[in-house]
PDB file of C-alpha atoms in Angstrom:
ATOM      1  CA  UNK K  28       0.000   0.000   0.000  1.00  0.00           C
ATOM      2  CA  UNK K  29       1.111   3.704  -1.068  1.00  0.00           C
ATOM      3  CA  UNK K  30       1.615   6.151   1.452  1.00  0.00           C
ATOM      4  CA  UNK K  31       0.207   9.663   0.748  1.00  0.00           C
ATOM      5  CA  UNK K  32       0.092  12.597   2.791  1.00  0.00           C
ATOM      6  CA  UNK K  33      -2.813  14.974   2.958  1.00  0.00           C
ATOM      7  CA  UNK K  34      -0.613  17.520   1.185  1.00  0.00           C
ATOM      8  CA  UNK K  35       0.224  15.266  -2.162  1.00  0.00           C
ATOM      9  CA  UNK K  36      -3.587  14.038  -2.153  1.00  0.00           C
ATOM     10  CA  UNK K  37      -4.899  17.763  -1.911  1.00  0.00           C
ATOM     11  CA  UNK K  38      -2.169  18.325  -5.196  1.00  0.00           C
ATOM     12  CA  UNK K  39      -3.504  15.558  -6.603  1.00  0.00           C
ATOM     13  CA  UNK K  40      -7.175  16.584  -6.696  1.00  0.00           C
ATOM     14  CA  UNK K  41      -5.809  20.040  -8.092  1.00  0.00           C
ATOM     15  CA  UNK K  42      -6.930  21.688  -4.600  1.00  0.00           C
ATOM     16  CA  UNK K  43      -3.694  22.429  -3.095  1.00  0.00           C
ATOM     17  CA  UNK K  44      -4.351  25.940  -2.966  1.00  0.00           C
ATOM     18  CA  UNK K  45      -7.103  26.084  -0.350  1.00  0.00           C
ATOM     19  CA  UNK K  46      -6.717  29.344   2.077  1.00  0.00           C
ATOM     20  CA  UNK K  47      -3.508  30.219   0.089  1.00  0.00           C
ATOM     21  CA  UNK K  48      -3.093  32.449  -3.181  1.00  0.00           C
ATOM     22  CA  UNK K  49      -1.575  31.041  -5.683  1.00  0.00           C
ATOM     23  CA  UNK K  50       1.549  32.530  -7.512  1.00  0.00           C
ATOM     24  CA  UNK K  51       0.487  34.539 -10.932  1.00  0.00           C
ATOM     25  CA  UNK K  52       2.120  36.767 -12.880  1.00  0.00           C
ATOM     26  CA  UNK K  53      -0.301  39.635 -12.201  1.00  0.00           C
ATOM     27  CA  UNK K  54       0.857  42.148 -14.684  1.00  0.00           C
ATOM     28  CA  UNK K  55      -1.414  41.200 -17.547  1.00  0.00           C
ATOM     29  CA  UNK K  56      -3.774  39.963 -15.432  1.00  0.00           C
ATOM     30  CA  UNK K  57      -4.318  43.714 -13.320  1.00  0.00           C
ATOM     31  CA  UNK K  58      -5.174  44.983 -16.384  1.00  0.00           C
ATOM     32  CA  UNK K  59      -7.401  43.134 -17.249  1.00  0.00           C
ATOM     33  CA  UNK K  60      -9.521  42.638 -13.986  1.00  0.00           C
ATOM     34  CA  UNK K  61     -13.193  43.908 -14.283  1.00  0.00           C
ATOM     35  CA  UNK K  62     -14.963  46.372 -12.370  1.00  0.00           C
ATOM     36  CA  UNK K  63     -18.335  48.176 -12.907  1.00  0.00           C
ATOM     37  CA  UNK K  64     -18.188  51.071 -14.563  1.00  0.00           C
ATOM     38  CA  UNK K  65     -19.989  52.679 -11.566  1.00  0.00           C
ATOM     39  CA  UNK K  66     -16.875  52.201  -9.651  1.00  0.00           C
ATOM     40  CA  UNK K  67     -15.535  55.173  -7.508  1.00  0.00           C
ATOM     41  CA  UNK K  68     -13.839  53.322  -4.497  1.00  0.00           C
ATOM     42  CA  UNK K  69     -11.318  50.170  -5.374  1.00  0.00           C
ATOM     43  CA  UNK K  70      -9.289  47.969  -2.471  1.00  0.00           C
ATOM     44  CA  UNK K  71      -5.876  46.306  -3.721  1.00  0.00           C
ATOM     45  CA  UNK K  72      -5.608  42.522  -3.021  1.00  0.00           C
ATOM     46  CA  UNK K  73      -3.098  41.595  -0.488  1.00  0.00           C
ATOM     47  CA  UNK K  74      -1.662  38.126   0.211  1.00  0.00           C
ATOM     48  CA  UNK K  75      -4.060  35.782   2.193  1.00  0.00           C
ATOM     49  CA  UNK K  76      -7.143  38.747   1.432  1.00  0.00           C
ATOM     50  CA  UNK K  77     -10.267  36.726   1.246  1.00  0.00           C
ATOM     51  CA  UNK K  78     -13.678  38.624   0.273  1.00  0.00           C
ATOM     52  CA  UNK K  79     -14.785  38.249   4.324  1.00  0.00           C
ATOM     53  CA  UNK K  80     -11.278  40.119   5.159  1.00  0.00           C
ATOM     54  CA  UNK K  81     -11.977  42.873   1.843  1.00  0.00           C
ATOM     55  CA  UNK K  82     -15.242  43.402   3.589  1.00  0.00           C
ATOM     56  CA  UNK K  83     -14.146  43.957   7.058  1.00  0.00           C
ATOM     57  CA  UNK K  84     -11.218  46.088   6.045  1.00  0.00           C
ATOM     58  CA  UNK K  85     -13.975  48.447   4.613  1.00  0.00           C
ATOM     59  CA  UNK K  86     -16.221  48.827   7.863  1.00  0.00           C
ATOM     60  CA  UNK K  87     -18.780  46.308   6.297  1.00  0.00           C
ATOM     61  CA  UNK K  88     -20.380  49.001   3.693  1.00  0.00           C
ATOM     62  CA  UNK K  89     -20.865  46.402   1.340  1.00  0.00           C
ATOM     63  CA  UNK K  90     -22.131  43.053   1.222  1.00  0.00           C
ATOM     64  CA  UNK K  91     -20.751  39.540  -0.063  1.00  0.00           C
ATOM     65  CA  UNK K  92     -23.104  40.020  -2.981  1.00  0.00           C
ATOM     66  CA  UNK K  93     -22.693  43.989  -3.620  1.00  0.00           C
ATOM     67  CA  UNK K  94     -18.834  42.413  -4.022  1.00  0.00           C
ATOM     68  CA  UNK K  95     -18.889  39.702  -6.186  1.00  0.00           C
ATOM     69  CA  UNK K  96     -21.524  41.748  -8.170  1.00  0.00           C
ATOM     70  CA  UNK K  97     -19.427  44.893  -8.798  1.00  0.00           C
ATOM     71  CA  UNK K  98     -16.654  42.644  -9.485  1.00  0.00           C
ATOM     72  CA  UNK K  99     -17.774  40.056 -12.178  1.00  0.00           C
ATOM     73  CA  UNK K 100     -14.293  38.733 -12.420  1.00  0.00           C
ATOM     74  CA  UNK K 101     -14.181  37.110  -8.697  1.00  0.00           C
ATOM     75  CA  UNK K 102     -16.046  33.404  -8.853  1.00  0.00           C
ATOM     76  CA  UNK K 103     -19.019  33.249  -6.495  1.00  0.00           C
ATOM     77  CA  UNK K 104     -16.500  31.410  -4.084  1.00  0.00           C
ATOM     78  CA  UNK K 105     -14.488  33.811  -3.729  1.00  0.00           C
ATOM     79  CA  UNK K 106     -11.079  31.688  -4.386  1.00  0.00           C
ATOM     80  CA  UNK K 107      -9.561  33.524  -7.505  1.00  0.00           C
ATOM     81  CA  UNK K 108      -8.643  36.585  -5.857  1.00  0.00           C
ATOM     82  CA  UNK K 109      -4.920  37.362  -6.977  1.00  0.00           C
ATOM     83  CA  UNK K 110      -2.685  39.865  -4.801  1.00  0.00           C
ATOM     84  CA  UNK K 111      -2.153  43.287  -6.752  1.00  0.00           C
ATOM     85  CA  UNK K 112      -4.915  43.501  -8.451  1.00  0.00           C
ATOM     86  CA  UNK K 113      -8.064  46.232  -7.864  1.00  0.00           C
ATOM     87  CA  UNK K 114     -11.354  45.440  -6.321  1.00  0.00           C
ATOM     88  CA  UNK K 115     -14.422  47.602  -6.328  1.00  0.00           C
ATOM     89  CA  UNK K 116     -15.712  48.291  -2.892  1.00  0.00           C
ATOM     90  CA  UNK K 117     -17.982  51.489  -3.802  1.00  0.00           C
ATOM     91  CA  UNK K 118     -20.041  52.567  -6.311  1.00  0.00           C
ATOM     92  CA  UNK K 119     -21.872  55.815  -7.670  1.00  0.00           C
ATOM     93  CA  UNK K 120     -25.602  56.006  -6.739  1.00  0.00           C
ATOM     94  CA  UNK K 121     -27.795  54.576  -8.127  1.00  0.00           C
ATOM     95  CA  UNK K 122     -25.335  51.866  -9.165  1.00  0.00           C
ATOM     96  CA  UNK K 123     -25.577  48.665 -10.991  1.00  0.00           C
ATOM     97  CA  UNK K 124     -28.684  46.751 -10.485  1.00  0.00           C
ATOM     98  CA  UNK K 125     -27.343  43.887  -9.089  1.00  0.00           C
TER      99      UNK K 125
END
């Protein structure tokens, strides 16, 4: 029988990268990174950010959906967000219709 650790396994099933960002070239990819055009406030990604801490670091004025809707790049889990790059935390009344 083959010993494997919970670390190869989780590399295995291509979910290695839970709680952790993953390494990207963010260069391109900042540029490219979608925000409402009603946009007026933006938060940069930090290492380890998760959409809970983006929304605590800005006093809770938005909600999980308000987030992910001004944003239509981040997945509705919230596990692509890549360090560097620009998230919309505010927008211009009235807003999108989310």
């Amino acid at each position: 029988m083959v010993a494997i650790n919970i670390r190869s396994l989780l590399c295995i099933l291509g979910i290695a990268s839970l709680g952790t960002s993953a390494a990207v070239d963010t260069a391109d990819t900042a540029q490219a990174w979608r925000l409402t055009q009603y946009c007026n406030q933006t938060y940069t990604v930090n290492n380890g950010d998760t959409c809970w801490s983006i929304i605590a670091t800005n006093q809770n004025k938005v909600t999980m959906g308000q987030l992910l809707c001004w944003n239509t790049d981040i997945n509705a889990r919230c596990s692509n967000l890549i360090p560097g790059t620009q998230v919309c935390v505010g927008v211009e009344r009235p807003g999108p219709v989310c």
